Short mmCIF file of N, CA and C in Angstrom, two decimals:
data_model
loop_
_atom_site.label_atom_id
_atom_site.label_comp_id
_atom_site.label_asym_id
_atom_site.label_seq_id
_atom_site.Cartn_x
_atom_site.Cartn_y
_atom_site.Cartn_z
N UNK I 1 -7.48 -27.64 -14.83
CA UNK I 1 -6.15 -27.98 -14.41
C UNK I 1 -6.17 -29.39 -13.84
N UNK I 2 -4.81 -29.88 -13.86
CA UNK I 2 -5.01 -31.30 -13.04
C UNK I 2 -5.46 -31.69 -12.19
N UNK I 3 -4.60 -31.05 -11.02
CA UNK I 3 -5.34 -30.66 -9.81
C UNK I 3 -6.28 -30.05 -9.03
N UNK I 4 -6.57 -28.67 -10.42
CA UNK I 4 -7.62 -27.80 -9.83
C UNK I 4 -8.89 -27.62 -10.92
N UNK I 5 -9.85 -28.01 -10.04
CA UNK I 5 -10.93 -28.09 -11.40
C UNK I 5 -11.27 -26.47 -11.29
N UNK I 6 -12.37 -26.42 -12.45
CA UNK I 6 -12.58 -25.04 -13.09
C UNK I 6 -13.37 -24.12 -11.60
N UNK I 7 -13.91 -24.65 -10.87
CA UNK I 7 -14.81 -24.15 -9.46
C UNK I 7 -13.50 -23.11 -8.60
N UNK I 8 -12.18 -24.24 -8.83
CA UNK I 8 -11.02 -23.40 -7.66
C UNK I 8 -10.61 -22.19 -8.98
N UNK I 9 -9.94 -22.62 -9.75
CA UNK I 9 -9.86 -21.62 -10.93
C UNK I 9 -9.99 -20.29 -10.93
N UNK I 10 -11.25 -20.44 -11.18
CA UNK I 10 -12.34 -19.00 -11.11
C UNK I 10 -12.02 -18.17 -9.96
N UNK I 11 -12.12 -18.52 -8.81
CA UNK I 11 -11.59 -17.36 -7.73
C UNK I 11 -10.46 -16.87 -7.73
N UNK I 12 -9.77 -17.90 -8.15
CA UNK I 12 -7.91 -17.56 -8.07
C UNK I 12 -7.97 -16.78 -9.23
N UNK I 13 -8.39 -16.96 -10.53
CA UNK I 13 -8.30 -15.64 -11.26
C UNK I 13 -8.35 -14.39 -11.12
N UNK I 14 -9.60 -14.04 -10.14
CA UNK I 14 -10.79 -13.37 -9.88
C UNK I 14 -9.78 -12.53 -9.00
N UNK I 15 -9.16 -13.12 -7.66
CA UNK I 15 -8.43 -12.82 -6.84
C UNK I 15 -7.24 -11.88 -7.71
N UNK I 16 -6.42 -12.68 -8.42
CA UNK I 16 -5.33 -12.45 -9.48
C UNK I 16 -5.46 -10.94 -9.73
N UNK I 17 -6.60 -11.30 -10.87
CA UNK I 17 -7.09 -9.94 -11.29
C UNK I 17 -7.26 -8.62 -11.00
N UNK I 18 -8.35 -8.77 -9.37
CA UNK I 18 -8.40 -7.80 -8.31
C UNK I 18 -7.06 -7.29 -7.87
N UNK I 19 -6.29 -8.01 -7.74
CA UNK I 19 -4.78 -7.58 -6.87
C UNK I 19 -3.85 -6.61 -8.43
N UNK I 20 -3.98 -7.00 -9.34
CA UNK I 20 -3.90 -6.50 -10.71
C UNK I 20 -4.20 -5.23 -10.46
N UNK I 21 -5.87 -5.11 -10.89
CA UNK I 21 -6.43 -3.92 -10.70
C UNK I 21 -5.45 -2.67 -9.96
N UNK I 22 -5.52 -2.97 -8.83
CA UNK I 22 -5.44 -2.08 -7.45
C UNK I 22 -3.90 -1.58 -7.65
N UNK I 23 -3.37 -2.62 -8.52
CA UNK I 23 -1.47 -1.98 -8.41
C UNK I 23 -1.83 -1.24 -9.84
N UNK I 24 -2.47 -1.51 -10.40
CA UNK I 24 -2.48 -0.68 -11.65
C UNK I 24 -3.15 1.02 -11.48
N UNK I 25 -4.21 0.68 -10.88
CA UNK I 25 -4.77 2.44 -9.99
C UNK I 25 -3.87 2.74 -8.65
N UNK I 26 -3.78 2.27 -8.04
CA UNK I 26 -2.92 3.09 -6.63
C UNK I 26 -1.01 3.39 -6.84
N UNK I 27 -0.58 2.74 -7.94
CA UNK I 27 0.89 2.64 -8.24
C UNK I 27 1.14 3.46 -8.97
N UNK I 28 0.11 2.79 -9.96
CA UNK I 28 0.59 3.49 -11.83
C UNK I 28 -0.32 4.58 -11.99
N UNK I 29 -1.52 4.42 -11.15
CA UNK I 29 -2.25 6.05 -11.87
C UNK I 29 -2.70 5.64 -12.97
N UNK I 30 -3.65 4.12 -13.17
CA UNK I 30 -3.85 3.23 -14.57
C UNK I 30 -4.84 2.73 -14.58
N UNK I 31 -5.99 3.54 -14.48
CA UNK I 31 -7.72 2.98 -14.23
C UNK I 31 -7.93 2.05 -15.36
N UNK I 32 -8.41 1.09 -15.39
CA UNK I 32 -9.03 0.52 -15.63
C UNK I 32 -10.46 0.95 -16.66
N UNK I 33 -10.78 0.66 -17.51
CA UNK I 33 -11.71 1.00 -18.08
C UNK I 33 -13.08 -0.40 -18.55
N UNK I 34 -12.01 -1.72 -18.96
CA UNK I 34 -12.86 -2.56 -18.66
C UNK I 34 -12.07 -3.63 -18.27
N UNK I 35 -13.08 -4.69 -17.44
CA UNK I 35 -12.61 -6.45 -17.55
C UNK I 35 -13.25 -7.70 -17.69
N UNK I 36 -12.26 -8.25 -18.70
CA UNK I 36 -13.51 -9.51 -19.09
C UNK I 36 -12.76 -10.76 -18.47
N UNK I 37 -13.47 -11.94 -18.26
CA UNK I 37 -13.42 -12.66 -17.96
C UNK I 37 -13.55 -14.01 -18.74
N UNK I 38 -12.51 -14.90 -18.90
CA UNK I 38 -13.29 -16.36 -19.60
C UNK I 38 -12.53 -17.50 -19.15
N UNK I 39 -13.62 -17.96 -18.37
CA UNK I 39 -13.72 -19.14 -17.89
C UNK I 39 -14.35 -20.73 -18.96
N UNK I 40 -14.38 -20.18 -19.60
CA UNK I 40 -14.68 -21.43 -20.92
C UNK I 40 -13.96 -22.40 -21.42
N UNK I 41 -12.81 -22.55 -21.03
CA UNK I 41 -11.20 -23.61 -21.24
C UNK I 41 -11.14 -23.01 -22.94
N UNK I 42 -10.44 -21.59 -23.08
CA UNK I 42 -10.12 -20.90 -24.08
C UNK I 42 -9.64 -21.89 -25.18
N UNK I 43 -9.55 -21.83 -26.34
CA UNK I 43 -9.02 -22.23 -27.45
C UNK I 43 -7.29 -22.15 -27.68
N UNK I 44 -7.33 -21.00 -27.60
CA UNK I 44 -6.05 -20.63 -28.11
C UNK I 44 -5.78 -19.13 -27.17
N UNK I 45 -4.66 -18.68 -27.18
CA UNK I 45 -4.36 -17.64 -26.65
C UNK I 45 -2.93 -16.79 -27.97
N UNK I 46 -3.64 -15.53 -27.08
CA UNK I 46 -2.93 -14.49 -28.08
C UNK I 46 -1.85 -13.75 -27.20
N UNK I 47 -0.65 -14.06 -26.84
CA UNK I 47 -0.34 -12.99 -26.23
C UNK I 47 0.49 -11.57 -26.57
N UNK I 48 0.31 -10.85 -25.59
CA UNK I 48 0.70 -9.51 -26.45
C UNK I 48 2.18 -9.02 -26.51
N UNK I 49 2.64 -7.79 -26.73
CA UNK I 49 3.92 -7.50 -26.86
C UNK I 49 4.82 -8.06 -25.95
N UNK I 50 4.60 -8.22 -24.50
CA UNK I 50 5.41 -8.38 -23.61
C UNK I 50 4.96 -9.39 -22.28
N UNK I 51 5.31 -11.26 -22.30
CA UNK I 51 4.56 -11.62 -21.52
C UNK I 51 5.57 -11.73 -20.36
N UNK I 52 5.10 -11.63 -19.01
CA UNK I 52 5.52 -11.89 -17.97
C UNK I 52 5.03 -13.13 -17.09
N UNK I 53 5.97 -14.20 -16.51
CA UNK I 53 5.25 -15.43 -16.17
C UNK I 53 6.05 -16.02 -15.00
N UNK I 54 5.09 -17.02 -14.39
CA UNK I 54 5.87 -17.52 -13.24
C UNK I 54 5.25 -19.25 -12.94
N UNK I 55 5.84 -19.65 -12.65
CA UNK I 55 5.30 -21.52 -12.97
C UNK I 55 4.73 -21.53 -11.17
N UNK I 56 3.45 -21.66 -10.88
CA UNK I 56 2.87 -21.87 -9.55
C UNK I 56 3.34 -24.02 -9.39
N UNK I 57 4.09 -24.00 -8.94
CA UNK I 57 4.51 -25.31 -8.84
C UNK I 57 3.53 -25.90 -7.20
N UNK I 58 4.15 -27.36 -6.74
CA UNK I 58 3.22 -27.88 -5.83
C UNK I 58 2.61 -26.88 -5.00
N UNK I 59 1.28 -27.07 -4.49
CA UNK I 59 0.47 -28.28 -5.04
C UNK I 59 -0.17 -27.96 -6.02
N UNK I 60 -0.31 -26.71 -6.70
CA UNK I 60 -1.37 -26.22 -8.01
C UNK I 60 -1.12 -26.69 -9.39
N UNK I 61 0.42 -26.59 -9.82
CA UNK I 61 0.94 -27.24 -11.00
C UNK I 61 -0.05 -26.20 -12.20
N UNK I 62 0.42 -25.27 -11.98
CA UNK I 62 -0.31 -24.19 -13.07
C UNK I 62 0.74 -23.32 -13.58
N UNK I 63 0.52 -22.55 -14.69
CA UNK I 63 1.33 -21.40 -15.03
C UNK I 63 0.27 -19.92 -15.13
N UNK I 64 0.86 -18.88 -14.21
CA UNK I 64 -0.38 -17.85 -14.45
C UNK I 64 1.32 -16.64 -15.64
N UNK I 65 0.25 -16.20 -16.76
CA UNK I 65 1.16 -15.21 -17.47
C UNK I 65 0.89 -14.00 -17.48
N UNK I 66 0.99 -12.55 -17.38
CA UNK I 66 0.33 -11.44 -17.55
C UNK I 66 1.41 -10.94 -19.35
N UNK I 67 0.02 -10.71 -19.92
CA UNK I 67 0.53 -10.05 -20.90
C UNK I 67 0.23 -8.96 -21.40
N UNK I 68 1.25 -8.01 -21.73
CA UNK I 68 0.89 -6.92 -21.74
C UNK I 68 0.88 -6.23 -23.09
N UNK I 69 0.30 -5.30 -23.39
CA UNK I 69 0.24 -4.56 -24.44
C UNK I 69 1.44 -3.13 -24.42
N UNK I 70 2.28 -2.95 -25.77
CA UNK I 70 3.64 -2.29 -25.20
C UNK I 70 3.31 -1.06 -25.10
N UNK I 71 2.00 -0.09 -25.28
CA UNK I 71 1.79 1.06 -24.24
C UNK I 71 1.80 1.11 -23.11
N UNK I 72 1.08 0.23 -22.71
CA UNK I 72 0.77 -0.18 -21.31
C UNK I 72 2.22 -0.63 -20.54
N UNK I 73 3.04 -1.64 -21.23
CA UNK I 73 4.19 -1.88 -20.67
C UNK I 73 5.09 -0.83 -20.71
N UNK I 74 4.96 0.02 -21.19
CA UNK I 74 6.05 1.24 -20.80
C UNK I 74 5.20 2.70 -20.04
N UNK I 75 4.39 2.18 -20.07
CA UNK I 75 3.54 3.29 -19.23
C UNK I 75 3.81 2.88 -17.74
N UNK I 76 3.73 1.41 -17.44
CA UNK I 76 3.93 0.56 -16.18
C UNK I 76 5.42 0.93 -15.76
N UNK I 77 6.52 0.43 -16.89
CA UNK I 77 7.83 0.99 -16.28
C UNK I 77 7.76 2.52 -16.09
N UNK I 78 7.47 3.27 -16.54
CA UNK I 78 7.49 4.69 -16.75
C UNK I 78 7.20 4.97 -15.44
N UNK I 79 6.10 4.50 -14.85
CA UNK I 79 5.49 4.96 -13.55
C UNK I 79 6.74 4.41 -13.06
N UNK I 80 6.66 3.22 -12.29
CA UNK I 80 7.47 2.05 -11.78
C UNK I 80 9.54 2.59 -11.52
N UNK I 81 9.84 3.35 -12.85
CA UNK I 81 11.34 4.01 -12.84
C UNK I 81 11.08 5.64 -12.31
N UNK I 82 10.20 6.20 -11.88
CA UNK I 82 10.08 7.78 -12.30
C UNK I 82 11.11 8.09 -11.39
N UNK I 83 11.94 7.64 -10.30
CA UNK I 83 12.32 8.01 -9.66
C UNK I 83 14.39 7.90 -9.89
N UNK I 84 14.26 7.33 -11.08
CA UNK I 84 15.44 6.81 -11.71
C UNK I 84 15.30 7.81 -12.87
N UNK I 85 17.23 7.55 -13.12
CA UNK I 85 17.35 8.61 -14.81
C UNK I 85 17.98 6.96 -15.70
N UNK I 86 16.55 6.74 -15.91
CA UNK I 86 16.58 5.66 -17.27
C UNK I 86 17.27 6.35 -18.36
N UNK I 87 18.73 5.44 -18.62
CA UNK I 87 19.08 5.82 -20.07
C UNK I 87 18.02 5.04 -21.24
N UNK I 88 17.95 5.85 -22.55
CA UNK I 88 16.55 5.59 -23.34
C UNK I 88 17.24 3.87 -24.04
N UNK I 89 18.39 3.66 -24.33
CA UNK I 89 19.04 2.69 -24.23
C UNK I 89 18.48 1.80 -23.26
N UNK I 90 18.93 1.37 -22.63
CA UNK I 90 17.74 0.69 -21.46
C UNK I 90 16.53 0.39 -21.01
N UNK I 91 16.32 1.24 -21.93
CA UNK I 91 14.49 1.11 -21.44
C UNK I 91 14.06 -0.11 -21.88
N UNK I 92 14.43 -0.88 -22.75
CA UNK I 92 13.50 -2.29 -22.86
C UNK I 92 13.95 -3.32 -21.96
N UNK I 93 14.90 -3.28 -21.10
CA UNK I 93 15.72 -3.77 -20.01
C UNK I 93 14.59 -3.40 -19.13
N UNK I 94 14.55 -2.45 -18.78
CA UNK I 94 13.92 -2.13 -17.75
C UNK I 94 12.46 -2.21 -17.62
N UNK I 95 11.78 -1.90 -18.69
CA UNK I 95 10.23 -2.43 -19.28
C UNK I 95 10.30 -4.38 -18.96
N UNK I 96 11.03 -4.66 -19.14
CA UNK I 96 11.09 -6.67 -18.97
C UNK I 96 11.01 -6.70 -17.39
N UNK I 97 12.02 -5.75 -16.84
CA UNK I 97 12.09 -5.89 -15.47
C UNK I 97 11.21 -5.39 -14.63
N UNK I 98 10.50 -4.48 -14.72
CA UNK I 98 8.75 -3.88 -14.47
C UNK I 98 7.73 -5.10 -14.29
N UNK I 99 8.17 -5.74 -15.50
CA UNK I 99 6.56 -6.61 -15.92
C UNK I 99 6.99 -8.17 -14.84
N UNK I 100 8.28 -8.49 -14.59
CA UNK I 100 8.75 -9.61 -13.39
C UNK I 100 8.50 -9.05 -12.37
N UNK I 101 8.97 -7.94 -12.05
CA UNK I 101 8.10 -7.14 -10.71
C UNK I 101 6.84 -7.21 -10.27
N UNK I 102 6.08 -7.10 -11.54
CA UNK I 102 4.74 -6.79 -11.24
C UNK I 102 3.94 -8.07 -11.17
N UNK I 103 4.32 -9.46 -11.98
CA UNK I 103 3.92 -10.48 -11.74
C UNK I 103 4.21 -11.03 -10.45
N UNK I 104 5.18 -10.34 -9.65
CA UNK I 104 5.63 -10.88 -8.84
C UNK I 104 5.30 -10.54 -7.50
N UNK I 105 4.95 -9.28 -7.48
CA UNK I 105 3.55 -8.76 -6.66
C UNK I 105 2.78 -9.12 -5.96
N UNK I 106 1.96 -9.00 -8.05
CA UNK I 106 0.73 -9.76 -7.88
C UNK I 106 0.08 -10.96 -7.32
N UNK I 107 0.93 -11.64 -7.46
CA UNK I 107 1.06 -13.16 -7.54
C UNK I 107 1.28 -13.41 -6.22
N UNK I 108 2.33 -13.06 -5.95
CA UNK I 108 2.97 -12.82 -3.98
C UNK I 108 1.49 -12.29 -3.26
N UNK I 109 0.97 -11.82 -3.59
CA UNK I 109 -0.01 -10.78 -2.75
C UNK I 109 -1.47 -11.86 -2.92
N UNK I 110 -1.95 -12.49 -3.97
CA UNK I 110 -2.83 -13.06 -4.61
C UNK I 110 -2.99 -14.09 -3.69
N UNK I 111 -2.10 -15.08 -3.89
CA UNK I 111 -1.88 -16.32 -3.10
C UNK I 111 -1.50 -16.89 -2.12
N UNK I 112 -1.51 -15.74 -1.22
CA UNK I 112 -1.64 -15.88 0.45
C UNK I 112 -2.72 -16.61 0.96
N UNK I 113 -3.97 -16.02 -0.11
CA UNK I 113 -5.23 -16.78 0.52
C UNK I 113 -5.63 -17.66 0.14
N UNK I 114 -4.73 -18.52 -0.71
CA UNK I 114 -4.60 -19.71 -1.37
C UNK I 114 -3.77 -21.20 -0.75
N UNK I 115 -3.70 -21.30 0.43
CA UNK I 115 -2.94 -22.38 0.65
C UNK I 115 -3.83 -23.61 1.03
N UNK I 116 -3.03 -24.02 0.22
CA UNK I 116 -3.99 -25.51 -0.44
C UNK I 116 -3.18 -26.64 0.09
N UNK I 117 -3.90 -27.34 0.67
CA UNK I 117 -3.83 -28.83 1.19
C UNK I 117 -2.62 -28.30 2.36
N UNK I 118 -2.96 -27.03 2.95
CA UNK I 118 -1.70 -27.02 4.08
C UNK I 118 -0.39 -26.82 3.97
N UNK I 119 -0.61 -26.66 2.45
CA UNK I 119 1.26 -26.57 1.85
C UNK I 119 1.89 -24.81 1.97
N UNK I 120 2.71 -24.55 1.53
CA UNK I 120 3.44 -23.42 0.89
C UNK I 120 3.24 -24.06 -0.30
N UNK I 121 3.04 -22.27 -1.24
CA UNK I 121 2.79 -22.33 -2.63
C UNK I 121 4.20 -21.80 -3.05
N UNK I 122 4.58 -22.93 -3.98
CA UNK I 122 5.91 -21.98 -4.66
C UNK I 122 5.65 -22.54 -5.72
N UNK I 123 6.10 -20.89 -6.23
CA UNK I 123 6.46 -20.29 -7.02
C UNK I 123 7.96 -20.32 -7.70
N UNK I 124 8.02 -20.20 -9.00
CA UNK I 124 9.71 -20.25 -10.04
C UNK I 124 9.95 -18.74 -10.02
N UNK I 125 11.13 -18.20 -10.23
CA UNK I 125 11.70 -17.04 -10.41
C UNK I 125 10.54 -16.18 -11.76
N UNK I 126 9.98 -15.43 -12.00
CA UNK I 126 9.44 -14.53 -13.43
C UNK I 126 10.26 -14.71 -14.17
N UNK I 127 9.78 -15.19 -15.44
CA UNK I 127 10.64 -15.25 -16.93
C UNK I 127 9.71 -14.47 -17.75
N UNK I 128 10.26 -13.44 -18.84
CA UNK I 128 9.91 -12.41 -19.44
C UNK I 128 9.88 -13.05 -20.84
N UNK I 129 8.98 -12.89 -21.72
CA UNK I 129 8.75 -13.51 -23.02
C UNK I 129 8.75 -12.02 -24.13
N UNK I 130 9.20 -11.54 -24.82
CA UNK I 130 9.09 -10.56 -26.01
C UNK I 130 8.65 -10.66 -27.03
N UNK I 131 7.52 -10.14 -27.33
CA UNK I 131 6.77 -10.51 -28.75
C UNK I 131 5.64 -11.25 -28.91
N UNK I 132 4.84 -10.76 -29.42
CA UNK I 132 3.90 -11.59 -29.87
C UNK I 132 3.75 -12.97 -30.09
N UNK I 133 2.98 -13.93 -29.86
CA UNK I 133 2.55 -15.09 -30.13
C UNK I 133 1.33 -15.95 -30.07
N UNK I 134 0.85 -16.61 -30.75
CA UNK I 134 -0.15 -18.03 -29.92
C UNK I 134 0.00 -18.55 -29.50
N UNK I 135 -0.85 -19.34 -28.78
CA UNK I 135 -0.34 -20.59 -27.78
C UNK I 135 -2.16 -21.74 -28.11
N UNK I 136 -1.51 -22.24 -28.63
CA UNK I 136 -3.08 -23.35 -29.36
C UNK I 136 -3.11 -24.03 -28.06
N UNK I 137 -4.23 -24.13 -27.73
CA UNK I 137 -4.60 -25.38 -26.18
C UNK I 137 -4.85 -26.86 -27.24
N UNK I 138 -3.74 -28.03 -26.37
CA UNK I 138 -3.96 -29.29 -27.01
C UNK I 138 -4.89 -30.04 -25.73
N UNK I 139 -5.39 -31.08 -26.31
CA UNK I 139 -6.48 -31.50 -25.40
C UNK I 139 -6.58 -31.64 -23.84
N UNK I 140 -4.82 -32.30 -23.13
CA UNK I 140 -4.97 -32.22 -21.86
C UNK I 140 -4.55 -31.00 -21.31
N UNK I 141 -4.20 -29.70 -22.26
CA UNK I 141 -4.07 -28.58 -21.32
C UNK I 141 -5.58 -27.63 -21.31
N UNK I 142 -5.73 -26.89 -20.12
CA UNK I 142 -6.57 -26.02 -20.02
C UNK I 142 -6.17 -25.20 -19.70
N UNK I 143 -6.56 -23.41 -20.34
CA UNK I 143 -6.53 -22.26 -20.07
C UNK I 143 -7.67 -21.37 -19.85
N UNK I 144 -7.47 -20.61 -18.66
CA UNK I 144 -8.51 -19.68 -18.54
C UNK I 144 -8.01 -18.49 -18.13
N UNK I 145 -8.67 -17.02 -18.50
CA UNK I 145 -8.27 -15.94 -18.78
C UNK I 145 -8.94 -14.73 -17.95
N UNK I 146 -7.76 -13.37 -18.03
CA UNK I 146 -8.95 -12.44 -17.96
C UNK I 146 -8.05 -11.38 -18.78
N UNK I 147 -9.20 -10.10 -19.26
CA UNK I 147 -8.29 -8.75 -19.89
C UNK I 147 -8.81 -7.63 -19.31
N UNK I 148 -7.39 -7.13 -18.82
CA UNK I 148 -8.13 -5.62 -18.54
C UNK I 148 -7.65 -4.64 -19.41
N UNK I 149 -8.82 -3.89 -19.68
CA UNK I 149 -8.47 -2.74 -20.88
C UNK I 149 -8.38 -1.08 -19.97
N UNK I 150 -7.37 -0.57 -20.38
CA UNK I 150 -7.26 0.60 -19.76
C UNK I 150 -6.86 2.03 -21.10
N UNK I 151 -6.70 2.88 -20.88
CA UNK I 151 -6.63 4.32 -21.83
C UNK I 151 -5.20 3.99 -22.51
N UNK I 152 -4.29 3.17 -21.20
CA UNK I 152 -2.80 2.69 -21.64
C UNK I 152 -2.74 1.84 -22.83
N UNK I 153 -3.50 0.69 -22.99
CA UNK I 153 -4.10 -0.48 -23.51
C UNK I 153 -4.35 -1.80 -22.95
N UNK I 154 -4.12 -2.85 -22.96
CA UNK I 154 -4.64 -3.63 -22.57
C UNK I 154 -3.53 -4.80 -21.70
N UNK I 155 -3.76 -5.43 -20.96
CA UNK I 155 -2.89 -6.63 -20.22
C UNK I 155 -4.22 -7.86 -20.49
N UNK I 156 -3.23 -9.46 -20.38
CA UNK I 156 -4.22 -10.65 -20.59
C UNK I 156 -3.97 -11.11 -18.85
N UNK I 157 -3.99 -11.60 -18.66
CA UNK I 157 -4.08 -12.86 -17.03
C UNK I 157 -4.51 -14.12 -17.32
N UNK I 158 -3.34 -15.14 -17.96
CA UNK I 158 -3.56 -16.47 -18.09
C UNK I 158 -3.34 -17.14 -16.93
N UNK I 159 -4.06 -18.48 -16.71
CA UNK I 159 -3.85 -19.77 -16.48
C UNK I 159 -3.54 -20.72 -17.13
N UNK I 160 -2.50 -21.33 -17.16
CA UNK I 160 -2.33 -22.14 -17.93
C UNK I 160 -2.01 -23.72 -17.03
N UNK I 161 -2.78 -24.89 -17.17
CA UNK I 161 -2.41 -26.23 -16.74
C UNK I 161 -2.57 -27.23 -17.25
N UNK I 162 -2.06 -28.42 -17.10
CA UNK I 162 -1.02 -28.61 -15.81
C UNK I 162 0.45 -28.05 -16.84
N UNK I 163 0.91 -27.57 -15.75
CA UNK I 163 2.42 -26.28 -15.80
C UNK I 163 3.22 -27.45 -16.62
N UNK I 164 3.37 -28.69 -16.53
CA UNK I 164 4.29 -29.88 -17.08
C UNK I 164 4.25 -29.51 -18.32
N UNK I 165 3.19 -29.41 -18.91
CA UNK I 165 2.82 -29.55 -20.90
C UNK I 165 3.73 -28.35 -21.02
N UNK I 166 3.79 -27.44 -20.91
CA UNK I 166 5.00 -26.23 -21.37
C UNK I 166 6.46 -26.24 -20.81
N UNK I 167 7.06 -25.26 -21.64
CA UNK I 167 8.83 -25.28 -21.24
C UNK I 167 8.47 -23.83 -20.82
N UNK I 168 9.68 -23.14 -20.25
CA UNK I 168 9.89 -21.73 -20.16
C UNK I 168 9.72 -20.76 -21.17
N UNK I 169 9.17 -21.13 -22.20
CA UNK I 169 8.94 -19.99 -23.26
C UNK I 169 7.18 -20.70 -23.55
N UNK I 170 6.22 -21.01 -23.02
CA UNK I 170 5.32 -21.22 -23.57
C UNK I 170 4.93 -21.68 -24.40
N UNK I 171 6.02 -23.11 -25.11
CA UNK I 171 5.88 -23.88 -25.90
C UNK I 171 4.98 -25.17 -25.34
N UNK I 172 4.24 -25.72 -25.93
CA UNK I 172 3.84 -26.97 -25.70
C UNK I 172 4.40 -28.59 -25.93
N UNK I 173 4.71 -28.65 -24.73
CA UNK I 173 5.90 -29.82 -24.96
C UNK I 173 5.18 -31.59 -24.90
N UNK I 174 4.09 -31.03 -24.67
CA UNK I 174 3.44 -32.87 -24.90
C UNK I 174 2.71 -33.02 -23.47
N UNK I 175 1.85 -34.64 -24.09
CA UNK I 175 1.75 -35.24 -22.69
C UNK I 175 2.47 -36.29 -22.28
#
């Protein structure tokens, strides 16, 4: 990242991830089965049915995305509504609105122990992405990752920087 070389990175993922984990077993009832990690400044990224994202603005200038796989994303709302009578109409309304929740959490909960250079970390409102896509890394962006695989299926945990090179849909807009 611009600001953050690959050394700060790695924990803040790490952190990310962990806080992930724990809402996925103590919330959802959603063990975990495995998690990988890559710290290698990824190639390209794949994301899955349903991404959820939030732009970490000053001082980090990063984008972290969780993407989810659409078992998993309706297994997450499923838990997340049980207490509601979801019309079946709605449910992909409400599956989008799960996965901004949950980034929003995470993320909230993650980066408390992150304040850097003395600042407040803010954060942009969660924007919800639908569908599949790539995202090719061009030379001045870097991404680093993690996946956790569960019985549900699987979620990604990007980094993506510096947050400038993209628009709100994860396009790459230049340097």
């Amino acid at each position: 990242m611009m600001s953050q070389p690959q050394e700060s990175v790695q924990p803040l993922i790490e952190r990310v991830t962990s806080r992930m984990l724990v809402l996925l077993e103590n919330e959802f009832k959603i063990a975990a089965t495995n998690i990988r990690y890559d710290f290698n400044d990824v190639k390209q990224l794949k994301l899955n049915y349903l991404t959820s994202m939030i732009v970490i603005e000053e001082p980090m200038s990063v984008i972290f995305a969780f993407s989810f796989d659409e078992p998993l994303a309706y297994a997450v709302m499923k838990s997340y509504t049980i207490e509601l009578d979801v019309d079946p109409s709605s449910e992909s309304q409400y599956v989008q609105d799960s996965a901004a929740d949950v980034i929003n959490i995470v993320l909230g909960n993650s980066l408390t122990s992150f304040q850097i250079y003395d600042k407040a970390i803010e954060l942009t409102p969660p924007i919800v992405l639908v569908g599949a896509k790539t995202i090719y890394r061009k030379q001045t962006a870097t991404f680093y990752s993690s996946e956790i695989e569960t019985e549900q299926g699987n979620m990604k945990i990007f980094c993506l920087g510096p947050q400038v090179l993209f628009d709100h849909r994860l396009n790459y807009k230049g340097d």
